[in-house]
Every structure is written in C-alpha cells, then in structure tokens.
Amino acid sequence: MPLPRISVITPSLNQGAYLERTIRSVLDQGYPELEYIVVDGGSQDQSVSILERYSEQITRWVSEEDDGQANAINKGFSWATGDVVAYINSDDYYLPGALDRAGTAMRDPTVRWCVGHCRYEHADGALERLFVPTRPSMPRWTMIRETWYVPQASSFWRRDVIDELGGLRDDLHYVFDLEFGLRCALNGITPLPIEHETAVRYLHGEAKSASPASFTNEFIAVQRELEEEWIGAGDRIHDVAFRARRRLARNLGKVL
C-alpha cells in the first residue's frame, strides 16, 4: 500500500525562539505525502517573519487570535486533508525518519493510532527521560487512577479517530493531550508502539508544563470527570480490593 498522507499541525504563540527548529524538523523529514499546517495565535515576536520565510513550503498558515492551544490545534484538524493527523508543539520537534516510521505503521488499516519513543530534553541537551510508550493492559479504573499516558509529541492518529471522538477539549489548557489519549483508550482505541525514537519534548522554563500547580489542578478535575463517566459500581469494588492489596504489599515490604 502507498504511504498515507500525513497532516501535521503546529500551534504557536510567541514561540519565535523555537519555532524555526520545529518547522525544519517537519519539512526536513522529506516525507512525500506531507501536509503541514501552522496555526499561530497572533504572535508579537519574530514568529510571523519566520512563517513568511517558509511560506512556500508550509501548506497553510495563519496568524490570528484564537481561544488557546487546544482551539488552535482543532482549527488545524478542521483544515487537514490527510488520512493521518498529528500535532507537534512549536517548542518540540521531530527526529529524522519520524514521519516515515509513522506512515509505514499506518499502512495497516487496522492501526488507528501509533506512537514512538519520545526524548524529554532540557535546554542544555541533558536527557531527563526516554519515554517508551506501551499499550494499556489494565482495567479502566486503573487507567484513570494511575493515569495511563503516552507522549503526544510522538503520537499519530488516523483522521477518523478525530471524527469519531471529537477533537481536543477547548476548555482545557494544560492536560488536553492527556485527556484525549485517555478518551481514545477508554473507547478501545489504543496505540501501536513504534520501536524508535521519533520526537523530542523540549523542557524549558517558558513552557506551560513548567507551572505544576496549574497543571495539577486541571488534571485532578479531569480525573474526577473521567471517574464519574467511566468507573461503574463493579469497577469500584475491584478498585477497593486492588488498593487494599497494594497497602498490604507496602506494609509487608516495610516489615521485610
């Protein structure tokens, strides 16, 4: 089968210090069936001049006010024409061969989501962790309570997943990627792991994730919403038993 068309969306706002690296990481893939969309939220830094410089290579870009990062990504999804969609934030970037590996995996029509390994790197190049994703193999209450997650930067979805489940939640600002991944998995759409490093999550002080209190508050609210929706009476019985066994194991560990 031919490689599928991949639509990559980059949301951005005043990220001119990092934006060009992200753009180059997409364009330099050399992927033959690439559609690249950049949705800028009306940046006041050098972002627009960077976008103008690459305007002939970027399929579509805008710089206009939006309602936040999730809204910008959803706007890109609505414009996308690819069989496969992904988004890479304007301070993160792809590693060489990422799109080829995703496209090859998505040749199989039964694969609706694939995800590669993701490097979490600091500004000085130090590696904080290499995130090796796995498919969920636990009951849904554990998935929610223990917060199963795979990295967004190295994720690729078949377009019909977005059509089926809807896009990202516009009302979320910090954990919309986590919520969407859990929503997919809870609805039976789980990722095929790609056994290669495909993306870098860039850790720096200006990133939204550098605000742990805001992230935690929003995460707790989403977790409660998912519990209300997905954890039934039978699950709660198993949940109580599981937590009791875990407490017992911890106590035995202390004794031993």
PDB file of C-alpha atoms in Angstrom:
ATOM      1  CA  MET A   1       0.000   0.000   0.000  1.00  0.00           C
ATOM      2  CA  PRO A   2       1.204   3.571  -0.626  1.00  0.00           C
ATOM      3  CA  LEU A   3       2.232   5.741   2.284  1.00  0.00           C
ATOM      4  CA  PRO A   4      -0.726   7.667   3.726  1.00  0.00           C
ATOM      5  CA  ARG A   5      -0.963  11.439   3.572  1.00  0.00           C
ATOM      6  CA  ILE A   6       0.041  12.872   6.963  1.00  0.00           C
ATOM      7  CA  SER A   7      -1.232  16.240   8.148  1.00  0.00           C
ATOM      8  CA  VAL A   8       0.974  17.781  10.844  1.00  0.00           C
ATOM      9  CA  ILE A   9      -0.318  20.767  12.817  1.00  0.00           C
ATOM     10  CA  THR A  10       1.869  23.136  14.824  1.00  0.00           C
ATOM     11  CA  PRO A  11       0.130  25.527  17.252  1.00  0.00           C
ATOM     12  CA  SER A  12       2.199  28.507  18.302  1.00  0.00           C
ATOM     13  CA  LEU A  13       2.087  31.781  20.197  1.00  0.00           C
ATOM     14  CA  ASN A  14       5.179  33.946  20.688  1.00  0.00           C
ATOM     15  CA  GLN A  15       7.458  30.939  20.317  1.00  0.00           C
ATOM     16  CA  GLY A  16       9.816  32.518  17.804  1.00  0.00           C
ATOM     17  CA  ALA A  17      12.848  31.353  19.764  1.00  0.00           C
ATOM     18  CA  TYR A  18      11.959  27.723  18.991  1.00  0.00           C
ATOM     19  CA  LEU A  19       9.566  27.822  16.032  1.00  0.00           C
ATOM     20  CA  GLU A  20      12.076  27.535  13.200  1.00  0.00           C
ATOM     21  CA  ARG A  21      13.604  24.377  14.664  1.00  0.00           C
ATOM     22  CA  THR A  22      10.154  22.818  14.850  1.00  0.00           C
ATOM     23  CA  ILE A  23       9.317  23.820  11.277  1.00  0.00           C
ATOM     24  CA  ARG A  24      12.599  22.463   9.965  1.00  0.00           C
ATOM     25  CA  SER A  25      12.098  19.188  11.841  1.00  0.00           C
ATOM     26  CA  VAL A  26       8.842  18.694   9.932  1.00  0.00           C
ATOM     27  CA  LEU A  27       9.929  19.882   6.490  1.00  0.00           C
ATOM     28  CA  ASP A  28      13.312  18.112   6.600  1.00  0.00           C
ATOM     29  CA  GLN A  29      11.598  14.751   7.040  1.00  0.00           C
ATOM     30  CA  GLY A  30      11.336  14.551   3.255  1.00  0.00           C
ATOM     31  CA  TYR A  31       8.063  12.698   3.630  1.00  0.00           C
ATOM     32  CA  PRO A  32       6.401  12.537   0.204  1.00  0.00           C
ATOM     33  CA  GLU A  33       2.787  12.863   1.394  1.00  0.00           C
ATOM     34  CA  LEU A  34       3.077  15.716   3.885  1.00  0.00           C
ATOM     35  CA  GLU A  35       0.568  18.434   4.616  1.00  0.00           C
ATOM     36  CA  TYR A  36       1.930  20.956   7.116  1.00  0.00           C
ATOM     37  CA  ILE A  37      -0.298  23.490   8.863  1.00  0.00           C
ATOM     38  CA  VAL A  38       0.882  26.134  11.348  1.00  0.00           C
ATOM     39  CA  VAL A  39      -1.743  27.897  13.469  1.00  0.00           C
ATOM     40  CA  ASP A  40      -0.235  30.942  15.151  1.00  0.00           C
ATOM     41  CA  GLY A  41      -2.304  32.791  17.737  1.00  0.00           C
ATOM     42  CA  GLY A  42      -1.278  36.301  16.675  1.00  0.00           C
ATOM     43  CA  SER A  43       2.328  36.349  17.865  1.00  0.00           C
ATOM     44  CA  GLN A  44       4.053  39.676  18.508  1.00  0.00           C
ATOM     45  CA  ASP A  45       7.596  38.328  18.256  1.00  0.00           C
ATOM     46  CA  GLN A  46       9.556  37.121  15.210  1.00  0.00           C
ATOM     47  CA  SER A  47       7.200  34.204  14.549  1.00  0.00           C
ATOM     48  CA  VAL A  48       5.395  35.783  11.586  1.00  0.00           C
ATOM     49  CA  SER A  49       8.640  36.626   9.801  1.00  0.00           C
ATOM     50  CA  ILE A  50       9.751  33.009  10.264  1.00  0.00           C
ATOM     51  CA  LEU A  51       6.458  31.747   8.847  1.00  0.00           C
ATOM     52  CA  GLU A  52       6.759  34.088   5.867  1.00  0.00           C
ATOM     53  CA  ARG A  53      10.235  32.750   5.186  1.00  0.00           C
ATOM     54  CA  TYR A  54       8.854  29.202   4.927  1.00  0.00           C
ATOM     55  CA  SER A  55       5.501  30.105   3.382  1.00  0.00           C
ATOM     56  CA  GLU A  56       6.194  28.266   0.125  1.00  0.00           C
ATOM     57  CA  GLN A  57       6.906  25.029   1.977  1.00  0.00           C
ATOM     58  CA  ILE A  58       4.166  25.227   4.594  1.00  0.00           C
ATOM     59  CA  THR A  59       0.832  24.083   3.163  1.00  0.00           C
ATOM     60  CA  ARG A  60      -1.196  26.600   5.164  1.00  0.00           C
ATOM     61  CA  TRP A  61      -0.525  29.026   7.975  1.00  0.00           C
ATOM     62  CA  VAL A  62      -2.353  31.813   9.770  1.00  0.00           C
ATOM     63  CA  SER A  63      -1.508  34.285  12.480  1.00  0.00           C
ATOM     64  CA  GLU A  64      -4.676  35.391  14.222  1.00  0.00           C
ATOM     65  CA  GLU A  65      -6.220  35.383  17.675  1.00  0.00           C
ATOM     66  CA  ASP A  66      -7.662  32.100  18.863  1.00  0.00           C
ATOM     67  CA  ASP A  67      -9.064  30.652  22.073  1.00  0.00           C
ATOM     68  CA  GLY A  68      -5.940  28.855  23.196  1.00  0.00           C
ATOM     69  CA  GLN A  69      -3.686  25.988  22.213  1.00  0.00           C
ATOM     70  CA  ALA A  70      -6.340  23.280  22.006  1.00  0.00           C
ATOM     71  CA  ASN A  71      -8.545  25.569  19.912  1.00  0.00           C
ATOM     72  CA  ALA A  72      -5.633  26.246  17.548  1.00  0.00           C
ATOM     73  CA  ILE A  73      -4.956  22.517  17.106  1.00  0.00           C
ATOM     74  CA  ASN A  74      -8.639  21.812  16.485  1.00  0.00           C
ATOM     75  CA  LYS A  75      -8.624  24.544  13.847  1.00  0.00           C
ATOM     76  CA  GLY A  76      -5.719  22.767  12.174  1.00  0.00           C
ATOM     77  CA  PHE A  77      -7.547  19.438  12.370  1.00  0.00           C
ATOM     78  CA  SER A  78     -10.549  21.018  10.647  1.00  0.00           C
ATOM     79  CA  TRP A  79      -8.336  22.123   7.739  1.00  0.00           C
ATOM     80  CA  ALA A  80      -6.373  18.871   7.496  1.00  0.00           C
ATOM     81  CA  THR A  81      -6.938  16.608   4.497  1.00  0.00           C
ATOM     82  CA  GLY A  82      -4.585  13.784   5.455  1.00  0.00           C
ATOM     83  CA  ASP A  83      -5.517  10.209   6.304  1.00  0.00           C
ATOM     84  CA  VAL A  84      -3.290  10.572   9.383  1.00  0.00           C
ATOM     85  CA  VAL A  85      -3.035  13.599  11.684  1.00  0.00           C
ATOM     86  CA  ALA A  86      -0.544  14.675  14.319  1.00  0.00           C
ATOM     87  CA  TYR A  87       0.464  17.828  16.114  1.00  0.00           C
ATOM     88  CA  ILE A  88       3.877  18.945  17.240  1.00  0.00           C
ATOM     89  CA  ASN A  89       4.112  21.958  19.527  1.00  0.00           C
ATOM     90  CA  SER A  90       6.256  24.895  18.487  1.00  0.00           C
ATOM     91  CA  ASP A  91       8.962  24.183  21.055  1.00  0.00           C
ATOM     92  CA  ASP A  92       9.146  20.424  20.417  1.00  0.00           C
ATOM     93  CA  TYR A  93      10.497  18.722  17.304  1.00  0.00           C
ATOM     94  CA  TYR A  94      10.612  15.509  15.310  1.00  0.00           C
ATOM     95  CA  LEU A  95      13.675  13.328  14.910  1.00  0.00           C
ATOM     96  CA  PRO A  96      14.761  12.193  11.426  1.00  0.00           C
ATOM     97  CA  GLY A  97      12.609   9.416   9.981  1.00  0.00           C
ATOM     98  CA  ALA A  98       9.654  10.040  12.313  1.00  0.00           C
ATOM     99  CA  LEU A  99       7.078  10.507   9.565  1.00  0.00           C
ATOM    100  CA  ASP A 100       8.369   7.571   7.512  1.00  0.00           C
ATOM    101  CA  ARG A 101       8.002   5.287  10.515  1.00  0.00           C
ATOM    102  CA  ALA A 102       4.540   6.581  11.335  1.00  0.00           C
ATOM    103  CA  GLY A 103       3.433   6.346   7.705  1.00  0.00           C
ATOM    104  CA  THR A 104       4.750   2.805   7.421  1.00  0.00           C
ATOM    105  CA  ALA A 105       2.879   1.762  10.577  1.00  0.00           C
ATOM    106  CA  MET A 106      -0.297   3.404   9.298  1.00  0.00           C
ATOM    107  CA  ARG A 107      -0.209   1.449   6.056  1.00  0.00           C
ATOM    108  CA  ASP A 108      -2.031  -1.191   8.075  1.00  0.00           C
ATOM    109  CA  PRO A 109      -5.663   0.000   8.002  1.00  0.00           C
ATOM    110  CA  THR A 110      -6.345  -1.599  11.396  1.00  0.00           C
ATOM    111  CA  VAL A 111      -3.838   0.741  13.096  1.00  0.00           C
ATOM    112  CA  ARG A 112      -5.683   3.845  14.252  1.00  0.00           C
ATOM    113  CA  TRP A 113      -3.020   5.323  16.498  1.00  0.00           C
ATOM    114  CA  CYS A 114       0.735   4.816  16.650  1.00  0.00           C
ATOM    115  CA  VAL A 115       3.328   6.336  18.939  1.00  0.00           C
ATOM    116  CA  GLY A 116       7.108   6.327  19.004  1.00  0.00           C
ATOM    117  CA  HIS A 117       9.636   6.786  21.767  1.00  0.00           C
ATOM    118  CA  CYS A 118       9.966  10.382  22.961  1.00  0.00           C
ATOM    119  CA  ARG A 119      13.010  12.092  24.408  1.00  0.00           C
ATOM    120  CA  TYR A 120      12.446  14.637  27.197  1.00  0.00           C
ATOM    121  CA  GLU A 121      15.412  17.004  26.970  1.00  0.00           C
ATOM    122  CA  HIS A 122      16.499  20.128  28.829  1.00  0.00           C
ATOM    123  CA  ALA A 123      17.830  23.268  27.147  1.00  0.00           C
ATOM    124  CA  ASP A 124      21.431  22.165  27.758  1.00  0.00           C
ATOM    125  CA  GLY A 125      20.793  18.877  25.954  1.00  0.00           C
ATOM    126  CA  ALA A 126      20.620  16.793  29.133  1.00  0.00           C
ATOM    127  CA  LEU A 127      18.209  13.894  28.834  1.00  0.00           C
ATOM    128  CA  GLU A 128      15.634  13.812  31.619  1.00  0.00           C
ATOM    129  CA  ARG A 129      13.986  10.618  30.405  1.00  0.00           C
ATOM    130  CA  LEU A 130      13.321   8.493  27.368  1.00  0.00           C
ATOM    131  CA  PHE A 131       9.594   7.776  27.332  1.00  0.00           C
ATOM    132  CA  VAL A 132       8.987   4.312  25.876  1.00  0.00           C
ATOM    133  CA  PRO A 133       5.214   4.046  25.391  1.00  0.00           C
ATOM    134  CA  THR A 134       3.194   0.891  25.949  1.00  0.00           C
ATOM    135  CA  ARG A 135      -0.374  -0.111  25.262  1.00  0.00           C
ATOM    136  CA  PRO A 136      -2.661  -0.088  28.296  1.00  0.00           C
ATOM    137  CA  SER A 137      -3.086  -3.530  29.823  1.00  0.00           C
ATOM    138  CA  MET A 138      -5.033  -2.590  32.934  1.00  0.00           C
ATOM    139  CA  PRO A 139      -8.717  -2.135  33.776  1.00  0.00           C
ATOM    140  CA  ARG A 140     -10.195   1.280  33.065  1.00  0.00           C
ATOM    141  CA  TRP A 141     -10.315   2.380  36.704  1.00  0.00           C
ATOM    142  CA  THR A 142      -6.568   1.777  36.954  1.00  0.00           C
ATOM    143  CA  MET A 143      -6.052   3.560  33.653  1.00  0.00           C
ATOM    144  CA  ILE A 144      -7.744   6.643  35.110  1.00  0.00           C
ATOM    145  CA  ARG A 145      -6.495   6.496  38.704  1.00  0.00           C
ATOM    146  CA  GLU A 146      -2.917   5.592  37.808  1.00  0.00           C
ATOM    147  CA  THR A 147      -3.101   7.873  34.754  1.00  0.00           C
ATOM    148  CA  TRP A 148      -2.005   5.847  31.761  1.00  0.00           C
ATOM    149  CA  TYR A 149      -0.357   8.139  29.239  1.00  0.00           C
ATOM    150  CA  VAL A 150       1.762   8.109  26.099  1.00  0.00           C
ATOM    151  CA  PRO A 151       3.634  11.162  24.754  1.00  0.00           C
ATOM    152  CA  GLN A 152       1.683  13.425  22.425  1.00  0.00           C
ATOM    153  CA  ALA A 153       4.752  14.657  20.528  1.00  0.00           C
ATOM    154  CA  SER A 154       5.399  11.198  19.083  1.00  0.00           C
ATOM    155  CA  SER A 155       1.720  10.283  18.502  1.00  0.00           C
ATOM    156  CA  PHE A 156      -0.071   9.938  15.156  1.00  0.00           C
ATOM    157  CA  TRP A 157      -3.788   9.240  14.755  1.00  0.00           C
ATOM    158  CA  ARG A 158      -5.909   8.138  11.841  1.00  0.00           C
ATOM    159  CA  ARG A 159      -8.163  11.032  10.903  1.00  0.00           C
ATOM    160  CA  ASP A 160     -11.320   9.036  11.592  1.00  0.00           C
ATOM    161  CA  VAL A 161     -10.347   8.898  15.295  1.00  0.00           C
ATOM    162  CA  ILE A 162     -10.795  12.680  15.461  1.00  0.00           C
ATOM    163  CA  ASP A 163     -14.057  12.390  13.516  1.00  0.00           C
ATOM    164  CA  GLU A 164     -15.337   9.679  15.832  1.00  0.00           C
ATOM    165  CA  LEU A 165     -14.341  11.054  19.241  1.00  0.00           C
ATOM    166  CA  GLY A 166     -14.146  14.764  18.517  1.00  0.00           C
ATOM    167  CA  GLY A 167     -11.040  16.881  18.826  1.00  0.00           C
ATOM    168  CA  LEU A 168      -9.246  18.256  21.849  1.00  0.00           C
ATOM    169  CA  ARG A 169     -11.196  19.904  24.640  1.00  0.00           C
ATOM    170  CA  ASP A 170     -11.063  23.667  24.143  1.00  0.00           C
ATOM    171  CA  ASP A 171     -11.843  24.273  27.810  1.00  0.00           C
ATOM    172  CA  LEU A 172      -8.580  22.650  28.918  1.00  0.00           C
ATOM    173  CA  HIS A 173      -5.235  24.462  28.844  1.00  0.00           C
ATOM    174  CA  TYR A 174      -2.733  22.012  30.370  1.00  0.00           C
ATOM    175  CA  VAL A 175      -3.959  18.415  30.119  1.00  0.00           C
ATOM    176  CA  PHE A 176      -5.948  18.307  26.876  1.00  0.00           C
ATOM    177  CA  ASP A 177      -3.410  15.879  25.404  1.00  0.00           C
ATOM    178  CA  LEU A 178      -3.656  13.550  28.409  1.00  0.00           C
ATOM    179  CA  GLU A 179      -7.458  13.722  28.364  1.00  0.00           C
ATOM    180  CA  PHE A 180      -7.606  12.939  24.650  1.00  0.00           C
ATOM    181  CA  GLY A 181      -5.278   9.961  24.990  1.00  0.00           C
ATOM    182  CA  LEU A 182      -7.342   8.560  27.850  1.00  0.00           C
ATOM    183  CA  ARG A 183     -10.551   9.201  25.899  1.00  0.00           C
ATOM    184  CA  CYS A 184      -9.148   7.191  22.995  1.00  0.00           C
ATOM    185  CA  ALA A 185      -8.012   4.303  25.181  1.00  0.00           C
ATOM    186  CA  LEU A 186     -11.235   4.177  27.196  1.00  0.00           C
ATOM    187  CA  ASN A 187     -13.138   3.916  23.909  1.00  0.00           C
ATOM    188  CA  GLY A 188     -10.988   0.980  22.816  1.00  0.00           C
ATOM    189  CA  ILE A 189      -8.549   2.869  20.562  1.00  0.00           C
ATOM    190  CA  THR A 190      -5.058   2.018  21.792  1.00  0.00           C
ATOM    191  CA  PRO A 191      -1.709   2.911  20.205  1.00  0.00           C
ATOM    192  CA  LEU A 192       0.666   0.692  18.309  1.00  0.00           C
ATOM    193  CA  PRO A 193       4.137   1.379  19.778  1.00  0.00           C
ATOM    194  CA  ILE A 194       6.865   2.230  17.254  1.00  0.00           C
ATOM    195  CA  GLU A 195      10.204   0.927  18.478  1.00  0.00           C
ATOM    196  CA  HIS A 196      12.177   4.033  17.544  1.00  0.00           C
ATOM    197  CA  GLU A 197      12.825   7.496  18.947  1.00  0.00           C
ATOM    198  CA  THR A 198      10.652   9.838  16.908  1.00  0.00           C
ATOM    199  CA  ALA A 199      10.300  13.139  18.787  1.00  0.00           C
ATOM    200  CA  VAL A 200      11.821  15.410  21.418  1.00  0.00           C
ATOM    201  CA  ARG A 201       9.828  17.128  24.125  1.00  0.00           C
ATOM    202  CA  TYR A 202      11.804  20.263  24.922  1.00  0.00           C
ATOM    203  CA  LEU A 203      11.828  21.216  28.608  1.00  0.00           C
ATOM    204  CA  HIS A 204      12.330  24.892  29.380  1.00  0.00           C
ATOM    205  CA  GLY A 205      11.160  27.489  31.866  1.00  0.00           C
ATOM    206  CA  GLU A 206       8.721  29.206  29.483  1.00  0.00           C
ATOM    207  CA  ALA A 207       6.751  26.029  28.752  1.00  0.00           C
ATOM    208  CA  LYS A 208       3.217  25.749  30.120  1.00  0.00           C
ATOM    209  CA  SER A 209       4.162  22.479  31.786  1.00  0.00           C
ATOM    210  CA  ALA A 210       6.588  24.477  33.951  1.00  0.00           C
ATOM    211  CA  SER A 211       3.552  25.590  36.004  1.00  0.00           C
ATOM    212  CA  PRO A 212       2.972  22.464  38.141  1.00  0.00           C
ATOM    213  CA  ALA A 213       0.201  23.901  40.328  1.00  0.00           C
ATOM    214  CA  SER A 214      -1.997  24.866  37.377  1.00  0.00           C
ATOM    215  CA  PHE A 215      -1.334  21.541  35.689  1.00  0.00           C
ATOM    216  CA  THR A 216      -2.188  19.584  38.840  1.00  0.00           C
ATOM    217  CA  ASN A 217      -5.455  21.412  39.478  1.00  0.00           C
ATOM    218  CA  GLU A 218      -6.688  20.840  35.941  1.00  0.00           C
ATOM    219  CA  PHE A 219      -5.525  17.230  35.973  1.00  0.00           C
ATOM    220  CA  ILE A 220      -7.426  16.464  39.186  1.00  0.00           C
ATOM    221  CA  ALA A 221     -10.601  17.977  37.744  1.00  0.00           C
ATOM    222  CA  VAL A 222     -10.314  15.881  34.573  1.00  0.00           C
ATOM    223  CA  GLN A 223      -9.566  12.747  36.553  1.00  0.00           C
ATOM    224  CA  ARG A 224     -12.746  13.239  38.589  1.00  0.00           C
ATOM    225  CA  GLU A 225     -14.796  13.775  35.437  1.00  0.00           C
ATOM    226  CA  LEU A 226     -13.457  10.560  33.913  1.00  0.00           C
ATOM    227  CA  GLU A 227     -14.155   8.649  37.114  1.00  0.00           C
ATOM    228  CA  GLU A 228     -17.756   9.848  37.054  1.00  0.00           C
ATOM    229  CA  GLU A 229     -18.151   8.769  33.436  1.00  0.00           C
ATOM    230  CA  TRP A 230     -16.219   5.504  33.324  1.00  0.00           C
ATOM    231  CA  ILE A 231     -15.899   3.920  36.770  1.00  0.00           C
ATOM    232  CA  GLY A 232     -19.008   1.844  37.494  1.00  0.00           C
ATOM    233  CA  ALA A 233     -20.048   0.011  40.651  1.00  0.00           C
ATOM    234  CA  GLY A 234     -18.259  -3.204  39.637  1.00  0.00           C
ATOM    235  CA  ASP A 235     -15.069  -1.286  38.943  1.00  0.00           C
ATOM    236  CA  ARG A 236     -15.239   0.397  42.362  1.00  0.00           C
ATOM    237  CA  ILE A 237     -15.378  -2.999  44.083  1.00  0.00           C
ATOM    238  CA  HIS A 238     -12.255  -4.108  42.231  1.00  0.00           C
ATOM    239  CA  ASP A 239     -10.660  -0.736  42.892  1.00  0.00           C
ATOM    240  CA  VAL A 240     -11.094  -1.078  46.660  1.00  0.00           C
ATOM    241  CA  ALA A 241      -9.674  -4.616  46.596  1.00  0.00           C
ATOM    242  CA  PHE A 242      -6.720  -3.514  44.482  1.00  0.00           C
ATOM    243  CA  ARG A 243      -5.851  -0.660  46.807  1.00  0.00           C
ATOM    244  CA  ALA A 244      -6.174  -2.917  49.853  1.00  0.00           C
ATOM    245  CA  ARG A 245      -3.729  -5.417  48.299  1.00  0.00           C
ATOM    246  CA  ARG A 246      -1.324  -2.598  47.468  1.00  0.00           C
ATOM    247  CA  ARG A 247      -1.410  -1.278  51.034  1.00  0.00           C
ATOM    248  CA  LEU A 248      -0.790  -4.793  52.336  1.00  0.00           C
ATOM    249  CA  ALA A 249       2.153  -5.231  49.967  1.00  0.00           C
ATOM    250  CA  ARG A 250       3.643  -1.919  51.111  1.00  0.00           C
ATOM    251  CA  ASN A 251       3.257  -2.887  54.779  1.00  0.00           C
ATOM    252  CA  LEU A 252       4.849  -6.284  54.171  1.00  0.00           C
ATOM    253  CA  GLY A 253       7.676  -4.562  52.366  1.00  0.00           C
ATOM    254  CA  LYS A 254       8.306  -2.361  55.386  1.00  0.00           C
ATOM    255  CA  VAL A 255       8.325  -5.412  57.671  1.00  0.00           C
ATOM    256  CA  LEU A 256      10.694  -7.302  55.415  1.00  0.00           C
TER     257      LEU A 256
END
